[in-house]
Amino acid sequence: MNSPNIKILLTVLFLVSIGVHSNHSLTERDSGTQLINDLLSSNIHGVQVPTINGKDGPLALVLQNLRITEVILPGSVIRVKQNSPLVLTLNVNDAALNGTSQFLSNYKTLLLQQTDEGILDFSAKFGFSVDVIPDMESKTLQTENCRVQPLKVKISVLDTLLQWLLDLLTGLLQTTVERTLDDVICETVASTINNGGNPVFDVFAKHLG
């Protein structure tokens, strides 16, 4: 075998080796999984959004004091996505949350204006992934490309007076909550990882090489 062919073979074997060793997983029993899950659960559980506006034609909506009251995060999986630069991807699947919010609604047309208010409970099943870039020199983490899996939100409305208006509002309530959760989940995930300090950095750094 001539020299160029040997170089090609070695290159292929090296790339295959990288591919074999570049996928790492954390099981639910791993202490790193538990650390990240505990931090994410605590921070997402603490999310509160003072005011959110929604609108759909003659319907206007204000959600007030939206709070996430419960979070369930199952085991995470961390895997190497690529090697140059090295990027790790954190996946969380089959997660769930519950929350509550007050709402004010206004239905306004040329002939009618009607307002209503009430309290809603919501629940959602979701998952997300986020790319994590470790900087070995500064021992910090950066996040990008957070993606929330399609949320499946269920709404339950309490203490409302006008059922006919509620029937019109249900879709707007659901999409407004979904859009809000999509934003706050990614914001919270990024903040938790970026500001997690050495313990969180160590979880990702041990998967480098």
mmCIF file with all atom_site columns, C-alpha atoms in Angstrom:
data_model
loop_
_atom_site.group_PDB
_atom_site.id
_atom_site.type_symbol
_atom_site.label_atom_id
_atom_site.label_alt_id
_atom_site.label_comp_id
_atom_site.label_asym_id
_atom_site.label_entity_id
_atom_site.label_seq_id
_atom_site.pdbx_PDB_ins_code
_atom_site.Cartn_x
_atom_site.Cartn_y
_atom_site.Cartn_z
_atom_site.occupancy
_atom_site.B_iso_or_equiv
_atom_site.pdbx_formal_charge
_atom_site.auth_seq_id
_atom_site.auth_comp_id
_atom_site.auth_asym_id
_atom_site.auth_atom_id
_atom_site.pdbx_PDB_model_num
ATOM 1   C CA . MET A 1 1   ? 0.000   0.000  0.000  1.00 0.00 ? 1   MET A CA 1
ATOM 2   C CA . ASN A 1 2   ? 1.510   3.306  -1.035 1.00 0.00 ? 2   ASN A CA 1
ATOM 3   C CA . SER A 1 3   ? 1.938   6.298  1.266  1.00 0.00 ? 3   SER A CA 1
ATOM 4   C CA . PRO A 1 4   ? -1.090  8.360  0.076  1.00 0.00 ? 4   PRO A CA 1
ATOM 5   C CA . ASN A 1 5   ? -3.399  5.369  0.598  1.00 0.00 ? 5   ASN A CA 1
ATOM 6   C CA . ILE A 1 6   ? -2.016  4.835  4.105  1.00 0.00 ? 6   ILE A CA 1
ATOM 7   C CA . LYS A 1 7   ? -2.694  8.498  4.940  1.00 0.00 ? 7   LYS A CA 1
ATOM 8   C CA . ILE A 1 8   ? -6.238  8.199  3.624  1.00 0.00 ? 8   ILE A CA 1
ATOM 9   C CA . LEU A 1 9   ? -6.841  5.019  5.640  1.00 0.00 ? 9   LEU A CA 1
ATOM 10  C CA . LEU A 1 10  ? -5.490  6.593  8.828  1.00 0.00 ? 10  LEU A CA 1
ATOM 11  C CA . THR A 1 11  ? -7.643  9.667  8.274  1.00 0.00 ? 11  THR A CA 1
ATOM 12  C CA . VAL A 1 12  ? -10.758 7.534  7.837  1.00 0.00 ? 12  VAL A CA 1
ATOM 13  C CA . LEU A 1 13  ? -9.965  5.494  10.941 1.00 0.00 ? 13  LEU A CA 1
ATOM 14  C CA . PHE A 1 14  ? -9.397  8.687  12.925 1.00 0.00 ? 14  PHE A CA 1
ATOM 15  C CA . LEU A 1 15  ? -12.728 10.152 11.820 1.00 0.00 ? 15  LEU A CA 1
ATOM 16  C CA . VAL A 1 16  ? -14.520 6.907  12.600 1.00 0.00 ? 16  VAL A CA 1
ATOM 17  C CA . SER A 1 17  ? -12.865 6.883  16.022 1.00 0.00 ? 17  SER A CA 1
ATOM 18  C CA . ILE A 1 18  ? -14.077 10.428 16.683 1.00 0.00 ? 18  ILE A CA 1
ATOM 19  C CA . GLY A 1 19  ? -17.569 9.412  15.655 1.00 0.00 ? 19  GLY A CA 1
ATOM 20  C CA . VAL A 1 20  ? -17.534 6.413  17.968 1.00 0.00 ? 20  VAL A CA 1
ATOM 21  C CA . HIS A 1 21  ? -16.246 8.334  20.980 1.00 0.00 ? 21  HIS A CA 1
ATOM 22  C CA . SER A 1 22  ? -18.098 11.601 20.420 1.00 0.00 ? 22  SER A CA 1
ATOM 23  C CA . ASN A 1 23  ? -21.439 10.390 21.750 1.00 0.00 ? 23  ASN A CA 1
ATOM 24  C CA . HIS A 1 24  ? -21.726 10.389 25.520 1.00 0.00 ? 24  HIS A CA 1
ATOM 25  C CA . SER A 1 25  ? -24.839 9.977  27.625 1.00 0.00 ? 25  SER A CA 1
ATOM 26  C CA . LEU A 1 26  ? -25.805 10.735 31.181 1.00 0.00 ? 26  LEU A CA 1
ATOM 27  C CA . THR A 1 27  ? -28.253 8.302  32.694 1.00 0.00 ? 27  THR A CA 1
ATOM 28  C CA . GLU A 1 28  ? -30.811 9.249  35.314 1.00 0.00 ? 28  GLU A CA 1
ATOM 29  C CA . ARG A 1 29  ? -28.538 7.707  37.951 1.00 0.00 ? 29  ARG A CA 1
ATOM 30  C CA . ASP A 1 30  ? -25.643 9.988  37.058 1.00 0.00 ? 30  ASP A CA 1
ATOM 31  C CA . SER A 1 31  ? -24.989 12.693 39.667 1.00 0.00 ? 31  SER A CA 1
ATOM 32  C CA . GLY A 1 32  ? -24.486 15.221 36.873 1.00 0.00 ? 32  GLY A CA 1
ATOM 33  C CA . THR A 1 33  ? -27.957 14.509 35.538 1.00 0.00 ? 33  THR A CA 1
ATOM 34  C CA . GLN A 1 34  ? -29.426 15.010 38.986 1.00 0.00 ? 34  GLN A CA 1
ATOM 35  C CA . LEU A 1 35  ? -27.538 18.280 39.480 1.00 0.00 ? 35  LEU A CA 1
ATOM 36  C CA . ILE A 1 36  ? -28.722 19.755 36.190 1.00 0.00 ? 36  ILE A CA 1
ATOM 37  C CA . ASN A 1 37  ? -32.266 18.513 36.656 1.00 0.00 ? 37  ASN A CA 1
ATOM 38  C CA . ASP A 1 38  ? -32.453 19.954 40.172 1.00 0.00 ? 38  ASP A CA 1
ATOM 39  C CA . LEU A 1 39  ? -31.185 23.355 39.011 1.00 0.00 ? 39  LEU A CA 1
ATOM 40  C CA . LEU A 1 40  ? -33.457 23.489 35.972 1.00 0.00 ? 40  LEU A CA 1
ATOM 41  C CA . SER A 1 41  ? -36.479 22.282 37.933 1.00 0.00 ? 41  SER A CA 1
ATOM 42  C CA . SER A 1 42  ? -35.912 24.863 40.648 1.00 0.00 ? 42  SER A CA 1
ATOM 43  C CA . ASN A 1 43  ? -35.386 27.745 38.232 1.00 0.00 ? 43  ASN A CA 1
ATOM 44  C CA . ILE A 1 44  ? -38.257 26.894 35.894 1.00 0.00 ? 44  ILE A CA 1
ATOM 45  C CA . HIS A 1 45  ? -40.484 26.362 38.931 1.00 0.00 ? 45  HIS A CA 1
ATOM 46  C CA . GLY A 1 46  ? -39.612 29.893 40.018 1.00 0.00 ? 46  GLY A CA 1
ATOM 47  C CA . VAL A 1 47  ? -40.671 31.535 36.737 1.00 0.00 ? 47  VAL A CA 1
ATOM 48  C CA . GLN A 1 48  ? -43.177 34.364 37.121 1.00 0.00 ? 48  GLN A CA 1
ATOM 49  C CA . VAL A 1 49  ? -44.316 36.668 34.310 1.00 0.00 ? 49  VAL A CA 1
ATOM 50  C CA . PRO A 1 50  ? -46.064 39.831 35.529 1.00 0.00 ? 50  PRO A CA 1
ATOM 51  C CA . THR A 1 51  ? -47.989 40.800 32.376 1.00 0.00 ? 51  THR A CA 1
ATOM 52  C CA . ILE A 1 52  ? -48.576 39.217 28.965 1.00 0.00 ? 52  ILE A CA 1
ATOM 53  C CA . ASN A 1 53  ? -50.696 40.653 26.174 1.00 0.00 ? 53  ASN A CA 1
ATOM 54  C CA . GLY A 1 54  ? -52.517 38.748 23.469 1.00 0.00 ? 54  GLY A CA 1
ATOM 55  C CA . LYS A 1 55  ? -54.828 39.803 20.664 1.00 0.00 ? 55  LYS A CA 1
ATOM 56  C CA . ASP A 1 56  ? -56.925 38.084 18.028 1.00 0.00 ? 56  ASP A CA 1
ATOM 57  C CA . GLY A 1 57  ? -59.255 40.330 16.036 1.00 0.00 ? 57  GLY A CA 1
ATOM 58  C CA . PRO A 1 58  ? -61.851 41.841 18.397 1.00 0.00 ? 58  PRO A CA 1
ATOM 59  C CA . LEU A 1 59  ? -60.443 39.876 21.334 1.00 0.00 ? 59  LEU A CA 1
ATOM 60  C CA . ALA A 1 60  ? -57.810 41.419 23.580 1.00 0.00 ? 60  ALA A CA 1
ATOM 61  C CA . LEU A 1 61  ? -56.271 39.543 26.467 1.00 0.00 ? 61  LEU A CA 1
ATOM 62  C CA . VAL A 1 62  ? -54.025 40.347 29.405 1.00 0.00 ? 62  VAL A CA 1
ATOM 63  C CA . LEU A 1 63  ? -52.516 37.577 31.501 1.00 0.00 ? 63  LEU A CA 1
ATOM 64  C CA . GLN A 1 64  ? -51.351 38.723 34.910 1.00 0.00 ? 64  GLN A CA 1
ATOM 65  C CA . ASN A 1 65  ? -49.072 37.007 37.408 1.00 0.00 ? 65  ASN A CA 1
ATOM 66  C CA . LEU A 1 66  ? -48.479 33.886 35.361 1.00 0.00 ? 66  LEU A CA 1
ATOM 67  C CA . ARG A 1 67  ? -46.613 31.426 37.586 1.00 0.00 ? 67  ARG A CA 1
ATOM 68  C CA . ILE A 1 68  ? -45.183 27.971 37.018 1.00 0.00 ? 68  ILE A CA 1
ATOM 69  C CA . THR A 1 69  ? -46.051 26.018 40.143 1.00 0.00 ? 69  THR A CA 1
ATOM 70  C CA . GLU A 1 70  ? -44.705 22.536 39.403 1.00 0.00 ? 70  GLU A CA 1
ATOM 71  C CA . VAL A 1 71  ? -42.015 21.077 37.130 1.00 0.00 ? 71  VAL A CA 1
ATOM 72  C CA . ILE A 1 72  ? -41.181 17.447 36.432 1.00 0.00 ? 72  ILE A CA 1
ATOM 73  C CA . LEU A 1 73  ? -37.945 16.825 34.522 1.00 0.00 ? 73  LEU A CA 1
ATOM 74  C CA . PRO A 1 74  ? -37.009 13.204 33.828 1.00 0.00 ? 74  PRO A CA 1
ATOM 75  C CA . GLY A 1 75  ? -33.486 12.069 32.994 1.00 0.00 ? 75  GLY A CA 1
ATOM 76  C CA . SER A 1 76  ? -31.407 14.250 30.691 1.00 0.00 ? 76  SER A CA 1
ATOM 77  C CA . VAL A 1 77  ? -29.106 13.114 27.912 1.00 0.00 ? 77  VAL A CA 1
ATOM 78  C CA . ILE A 1 78  ? -25.906 14.953 27.061 1.00 0.00 ? 78  ILE A CA 1
ATOM 79  C CA . ARG A 1 79  ? -24.179 14.090 23.826 1.00 0.00 ? 79  ARG A CA 1
ATOM 80  C CA . VAL A 1 80  ? -21.404 15.558 21.722 1.00 0.00 ? 80  VAL A CA 1
ATOM 81  C CA . LYS A 1 81  ? -22.861 17.173 18.631 1.00 0.00 ? 81  LYS A CA 1
ATOM 82  C CA . GLN A 1 82  ? -19.650 18.053 16.808 1.00 0.00 ? 82  GLN A CA 1
ATOM 83  C CA . ASN A 1 83  ? -15.941 18.308 17.461 1.00 0.00 ? 83  ASN A CA 1
ATOM 84  C CA . SER A 1 84  ? -14.659 21.479 15.821 1.00 0.00 ? 84  SER A CA 1
ATOM 85  C CA . PRO A 1 85  ? -15.565 23.514 17.733 1.00 0.00 ? 85  PRO A CA 1
ATOM 86  C CA . LEU A 1 86  ? -16.738 21.009 20.305 1.00 0.00 ? 86  LEU A CA 1
ATOM 87  C CA . VAL A 1 87  ? -20.424 21.417 21.068 1.00 0.00 ? 87  VAL A CA 1
ATOM 88  C CA . LEU A 1 88  ? -22.447 19.377 23.538 1.00 0.00 ? 88  LEU A CA 1
ATOM 89  C CA . THR A 1 89  ? -26.194 19.091 23.252 1.00 0.00 ? 89  THR A CA 1
ATOM 90  C CA . LEU A 1 90  ? -28.409 18.824 26.323 1.00 0.00 ? 90  LEU A CA 1
ATOM 91  C CA . ASN A 1 91  ? -31.704 17.060 25.625 1.00 0.00 ? 91  ASN A CA 1
ATOM 92  C CA . VAL A 1 92  ? -34.614 16.828 28.036 1.00 0.00 ? 92  VAL A CA 1
ATOM 93  C CA . ASN A 1 93  ? -37.620 14.807 26.913 1.00 0.00 ? 93  ASN A CA 1
ATOM 94  C CA . ASP A 1 94  ? -41.012 13.976 28.412 1.00 0.00 ? 94  ASP A CA 1
ATOM 95  C CA . ALA A 1 95  ? -40.983 16.901 30.837 1.00 0.00 ? 95  ALA A CA 1
ATOM 96  C CA . ALA A 1 96  ? -44.122 18.410 32.333 1.00 0.00 ? 96  ALA A CA 1
ATOM 97  C CA . LEU A 1 97  ? -45.191 21.534 34.203 1.00 0.00 ? 97  LEU A CA 1
ATOM 98  C CA . ASN A 1 98  ? -48.237 23.108 35.812 1.00 0.00 ? 98  ASN A CA 1
ATOM 99  C CA . GLY A 1 99  ? -49.073 26.736 36.451 1.00 0.00 ? 99  GLY A CA 1
ATOM 100 C CA . THR A 1 100 ? -51.684 29.380 37.055 1.00 0.00 ? 100 THR A CA 1
ATOM 101 C CA . SER A 1 101 ? -52.524 32.903 35.943 1.00 0.00 ? 101 SER A CA 1
ATOM 102 C CA . GLN A 1 102 ? -55.168 35.585 36.216 1.00 0.00 ? 102 GLN A CA 1
ATOM 103 C CA . PHE A 1 103 ? -56.641 36.999 33.030 1.00 0.00 ? 103 PHE A CA 1
ATOM 104 C CA . LEU A 1 104 ? -58.540 40.039 31.830 1.00 0.00 ? 104 LEU A CA 1
ATOM 105 C CA . SER A 1 105 ? -60.312 39.930 28.485 1.00 0.00 ? 105 SER A CA 1
ATOM 106 C CA . ASN A 1 106 ? -62.000 42.499 26.309 1.00 0.00 ? 106 ASN A CA 1
ATOM 107 C CA . TYR A 1 107 ? -64.256 41.761 23.350 1.00 0.00 ? 107 TYR A CA 1
ATOM 108 C CA . LYS A 1 108 ? -64.897 44.900 21.334 1.00 0.00 ? 108 LYS A CA 1
ATOM 109 C CA . THR A 1 109 ? -66.833 45.401 18.109 1.00 0.00 ? 109 THR A CA 1
ATOM 110 C CA . LEU A 1 110 ? -68.828 48.281 16.687 1.00 0.00 ? 110 LEU A CA 1
ATOM 111 C CA . LEU A 1 111 ? -71.978 47.029 18.400 1.00 0.00 ? 111 LEU A CA 1
ATOM 112 C CA . LEU A 1 112 ? -70.656 45.376 21.538 1.00 0.00 ? 112 LEU A CA 1
ATOM 113 C CA . GLN A 1 113 ? -67.986 45.718 24.168 1.00 0.00 ? 113 GLN A CA 1
ATOM 114 C CA . GLN A 1 114 ? -67.737 43.111 26.868 1.00 0.00 ? 114 GLN A CA 1
ATOM 115 C CA . THR A 1 115 ? -65.062 42.475 29.477 1.00 0.00 ? 115 THR A CA 1
ATOM 116 C CA . ASP A 1 116 ? -64.462 39.457 31.643 1.00 0.00 ? 116 ASP A CA 1
ATOM 117 C CA . GLU A 1 117 ? -61.883 38.273 34.132 1.00 0.00 ? 117 GLU A CA 1
ATOM 118 C CA . GLY A 1 118 ? -60.979 35.048 35.803 1.00 0.00 ? 118 GLY A CA 1
ATOM 119 C CA . ILE A 1 119 ? -58.306 32.596 36.859 1.00 0.00 ? 119 ILE A CA 1
ATOM 120 C CA . LEU A 1 120 ? -56.848 29.830 34.742 1.00 0.00 ? 120 LEU A CA 1
ATOM 121 C CA . ASP A 1 121 ? -54.779 26.781 35.480 1.00 0.00 ? 121 ASP A CA 1
ATOM 122 C CA . PHE A 1 122 ? -52.571 25.308 32.778 1.00 0.00 ? 122 PHE A CA 1
ATOM 123 C CA . SER A 1 123 ? -50.487 22.221 32.274 1.00 0.00 ? 123 SER A CA 1
ATOM 124 C CA . ALA A 1 124 ? -48.003 21.358 29.551 1.00 0.00 ? 124 ALA A CA 1
ATOM 125 C CA . LYS A 1 125 ? -45.921 18.455 28.331 1.00 0.00 ? 125 LYS A CA 1
ATOM 126 C CA . PHE A 1 126 ? -42.710 19.525 26.659 1.00 0.00 ? 126 PHE A CA 1
ATOM 127 C CA . GLY A 1 127 ? -39.091 18.822 25.892 1.00 0.00 ? 127 GLY A CA 1
ATOM 128 C CA . PHE A 1 128 ? -36.153 20.927 24.806 1.00 0.00 ? 128 PHE A CA 1
ATOM 129 C CA . SER A 1 129 ? -32.619 20.788 23.529 1.00 0.00 ? 129 SER A CA 1
ATOM 130 C CA . VAL A 1 130 ? -29.848 23.359 23.779 1.00 0.00 ? 130 VAL A CA 1
ATOM 131 C CA . ASP A 1 131 ? -26.297 23.459 22.462 1.00 0.00 ? 131 ASP A CA 1
ATOM 132 C CA . VAL A 1 132 ? -23.633 24.043 25.109 1.00 0.00 ? 132 VAL A CA 1
ATOM 133 C CA . ILE A 1 133 ? -20.143 25.309 24.250 1.00 0.00 ? 133 ILE A CA 1
ATOM 134 C CA . PRO A 1 134 ? -17.522 24.879 27.001 1.00 0.00 ? 134 PRO A CA 1
ATOM 135 C CA . ASP A 1 135 ? -14.596 27.300 27.127 1.00 0.00 ? 135 ASP A CA 1
ATOM 136 C CA . MET A 1 136 ? -11.793 25.363 28.790 1.00 0.00 ? 136 MET A CA 1
ATOM 137 C CA . GLU A 1 137 ? -9.612  28.434 29.384 1.00 0.00 ? 137 GLU A CA 1
ATOM 138 C CA . SER A 1 138 ? -12.191 30.506 31.231 1.00 0.00 ? 138 SER A CA 1
ATOM 139 C CA . LYS A 1 139 ? -14.122 27.469 32.513 1.00 0.00 ? 139 LYS A CA 1
ATOM 140 C CA . THR A 1 140 ? -17.406 28.962 31.387 1.00 0.00 ? 140 THR A CA 1
ATOM 141 C CA . LEU A 1 141 ? -20.294 27.702 29.292 1.00 0.00 ? 141 LEU A CA 1
ATOM 142 C CA . GLN A 1 142 ? -22.182 29.372 26.484 1.00 0.00 ? 142 GLN A CA 1
ATOM 143 C CA . THR A 1 143 ? -25.540 28.256 25.148 1.00 0.00 ? 143 THR A CA 1
ATOM 144 C CA . GLU A 1 144 ? -27.187 28.655 21.770 1.00 0.00 ? 144 GLU A CA 1
ATOM 145 C CA . ASN A 1 145 ? -29.894 27.158 19.571 1.00 0.00 ? 145 ASN A CA 1
ATOM 146 C CA . CYS A 1 146 ? -32.392 26.414 22.318 1.00 0.00 ? 146 CYS A CA 1
ATOM 147 C CA . ARG A 1 147 ? -35.313 24.547 20.817 1.00 0.00 ? 147 ARG A CA 1
ATOM 148 C CA . VAL A 1 148 ? -38.500 23.725 22.696 1.00 0.00 ? 148 VAL A CA 1
ATOM 149 C CA . GLN A 1 149 ? -40.469 20.789 21.376 1.00 0.00 ? 149 GLN A CA 1
ATOM 150 C CA . PRO A 1 150 ? -44.063 21.632 20.482 1.00 0.00 ? 150 PRO A CA 1
ATOM 151 C CA . LEU A 1 151 ? -45.854 22.352 23.719 1.00 0.00 ? 151 LEU A CA 1
ATOM 152 C CA . LYS A 1 152 ? -49.075 20.553 24.497 1.00 0.00 ? 152 LYS A CA 1
ATOM 153 C CA . VAL A 1 153 ? -50.875 23.001 26.754 1.00 0.00 ? 153 VAL A CA 1
ATOM 154 C CA . LYS A 1 154 ? -54.183 22.320 28.478 1.00 0.00 ? 154 LYS A CA 1
ATOM 155 C CA . ILE A 1 155 ? -56.198 25.214 29.911 1.00 0.00 ? 155 ILE A CA 1
ATOM 156 C CA . SER A 1 156 ? -58.747 25.066 32.721 1.00 0.00 ? 156 SER A CA 1
ATOM 157 C CA . VAL A 1 157 ? -60.580 28.321 33.502 1.00 0.00 ? 157 VAL A CA 1
ATOM 158 C CA . LEU A 1 158 ? -62.051 29.110 36.915 1.00 0.00 ? 158 LEU A CA 1
ATOM 159 C CA . ASP A 1 159 ? -64.166 31.960 38.269 1.00 0.00 ? 159 ASP A CA 1
ATOM 160 C CA . THR A 1 160 ? -65.322 33.372 34.955 1.00 0.00 ? 160 THR A CA 1
ATOM 161 C CA . LEU A 1 161 ? -68.772 34.878 34.454 1.00 0.00 ? 161 LEU A CA 1
ATOM 162 C CA . LEU A 1 162 ? -69.352 34.849 30.703 1.00 0.00 ? 162 LEU A CA 1
ATOM 163 C CA . GLN A 1 163 ? -69.225 31.382 29.182 1.00 0.00 ? 163 GLN A CA 1
ATOM 164 C CA . TRP A 1 164 ? -69.875 32.590 25.633 1.00 0.00 ? 164 TRP A CA 1
ATOM 165 C CA . LEU A 1 165 ? -66.892 34.920 25.836 1.00 0.00 ? 165 LEU A CA 1
ATOM 166 C CA . LEU A 1 166 ? -64.771 32.190 27.363 1.00 0.00 ? 166 LEU A CA 1
ATOM 167 C CA . ASP A 1 167 ? -65.605 29.945 24.411 1.00 0.00 ? 167 ASP A CA 1
ATOM 168 C CA . LEU A 1 168 ? -64.148 32.595 22.102 1.00 0.00 ? 168 LEU A CA 1
ATOM 169 C CA . LEU A 1 169 ? -61.140 33.142 24.350 1.00 0.00 ? 169 LEU A CA 1
ATOM 170 C CA . THR A 1 170 ? -60.002 29.554 24.830 1.00 0.00 ? 170 THR A CA 1
ATOM 171 C CA . GLY A 1 171 ? -57.835 29.413 21.704 1.00 0.00 ? 171 GLY A CA 1
ATOM 172 C CA . LEU A 1 172 ? -56.226 32.788 22.430 1.00 0.00 ? 172 LEU A CA 1
ATOM 173 C CA . LEU A 1 173 ? -55.540 31.804 26.047 1.00 0.00 ? 173 LEU A CA 1
ATOM 174 C CA . GLN A 1 174 ? -53.859 28.603 24.917 1.00 0.00 ? 174 GLN A CA 1
ATOM 175 C CA . THR A 1 175 ? -51.650 30.152 22.223 1.00 0.00 ? 175 THR A CA 1
ATOM 176 C CA . THR A 1 176 ? -50.633 33.024 24.528 1.00 0.00 ? 176 THR A CA 1
ATOM 177 C CA . VAL A 1 177 ? -49.591 30.612 27.291 1.00 0.00 ? 177 VAL A CA 1
ATOM 178 C CA . GLU A 1 178 ? -47.760 28.396 24.777 1.00 0.00 ? 178 GLU A CA 1
ATOM 179 C CA . ARG A 1 179 ? -45.825 31.327 23.317 1.00 0.00 ? 179 ARG A CA 1
ATOM 180 C CA . THR A 1 180 ? -44.924 32.571 26.789 1.00 0.00 ? 180 THR A CA 1
ATOM 181 C CA . LEU A 1 181 ? -43.730 29.161 27.996 1.00 0.00 ? 181 LEU A CA 1
ATOM 182 C CA . ASP A 1 182 ? -41.649 28.703 24.853 1.00 0.00 ? 182 ASP A CA 1
ATOM 183 C CA . ASP A 1 183 ? -39.802 31.956 25.624 1.00 0.00 ? 183 ASP A CA 1
ATOM 184 C CA . VAL A 1 184 ? -39.353 31.551 29.375 1.00 0.00 ? 184 VAL A CA 1
ATOM 185 C CA . ILE A 1 185 ? -38.207 27.931 29.184 1.00 0.00 ? 185 ILE A CA 1
ATOM 186 C CA . CYS A 1 186 ? -35.347 28.784 26.834 1.00 0.00 ? 186 CYS A CA 1
ATOM 187 C CA . GLU A 1 187 ? -34.438 31.914 28.794 1.00 0.00 ? 187 GLU A CA 1
ATOM 188 C CA . THR A 1 188 ? -34.345 29.942 32.036 1.00 0.00 ? 188 THR A CA 1
ATOM 189 C CA . VAL A 1 189 ? -32.379 27.040 30.555 1.00 0.00 ? 189 VAL A CA 1
ATOM 190 C CA . ALA A 1 190 ? -29.740 29.390 29.117 1.00 0.00 ? 190 ALA A CA 1
ATOM 191 C CA . SER A 1 191 ? -29.457 31.359 32.347 1.00 0.00 ? 191 SER A CA 1
ATOM 192 C CA . THR A 1 192 ? -29.194 28.199 34.473 1.00 0.00 ? 192 THR A CA 1
ATOM 193 C CA . ILE A 1 193 ? -26.408 26.696 32.369 1.00 0.00 ? 193 ILE A CA 1
ATOM 194 C CA . ASN A 1 194 ? -24.485 29.916 31.751 1.00 0.00 ? 194 ASN A CA 1
ATOM 195 C CA . ASN A 1 195 ? -24.539 30.887 35.424 1.00 0.00 ? 195 ASN A CA 1
ATOM 196 C CA . GLY A 1 196 ? -24.268 27.428 36.934 1.00 0.00 ? 196 GLY A CA 1
ATOM 197 C CA . GLY A 1 197 ? -20.636 27.851 37.963 1.00 0.00 ? 197 GLY A CA 1
ATOM 198 C CA . ASN A 1 198 ? -18.004 25.149 38.321 1.00 0.00 ? 198 ASN A CA 1
ATOM 199 C CA . PRO A 1 199 ? -20.323 22.233 39.242 1.00 0.00 ? 199 PRO A CA 1
ATOM 200 C CA . VAL A 1 200 ? -22.324 22.632 36.021 1.00 0.00 ? 200 VAL A CA 1
ATOM 201 C CA . PHE A 1 201 ? -19.194 23.300 33.969 1.00 0.00 ? 201 PHE A CA 1
ATOM 202 C CA . ASP A 1 202 ? -17.639 20.097 35.301 1.00 0.00 ? 202 ASP A CA 1
ATOM 203 C CA . VAL A 1 203 ? -20.661 18.052 34.176 1.00 0.00 ? 203 VAL A CA 1
ATOM 204 C CA . PHE A 1 204 ? -20.073 19.106 30.563 1.00 0.00 ? 204 PHE A CA 1
ATOM 205 C CA . ALA A 1 205 ? -16.282 19.326 30.669 1.00 0.00 ? 205 ALA A CA 1
ATOM 206 C CA . LYS A 1 206 ? -15.861 15.670 31.593 1.00 0.00 ? 206 LYS A CA 1
ATOM 207 C CA . HIS A 1 207 ? -17.364 14.763 28.211 1.00 0.00 ? 207 HIS A CA 1
ATOM 208 C CA . LEU A 1 208 ? -14.690 16.600 26.237 1.00 0.00 ? 208 LEU A CA 1
ATOM 209 C CA . GLY A 1 209 ? -12.484 14.016 24.657 1.00 0.00 ? 209 GLY A CA 1
#
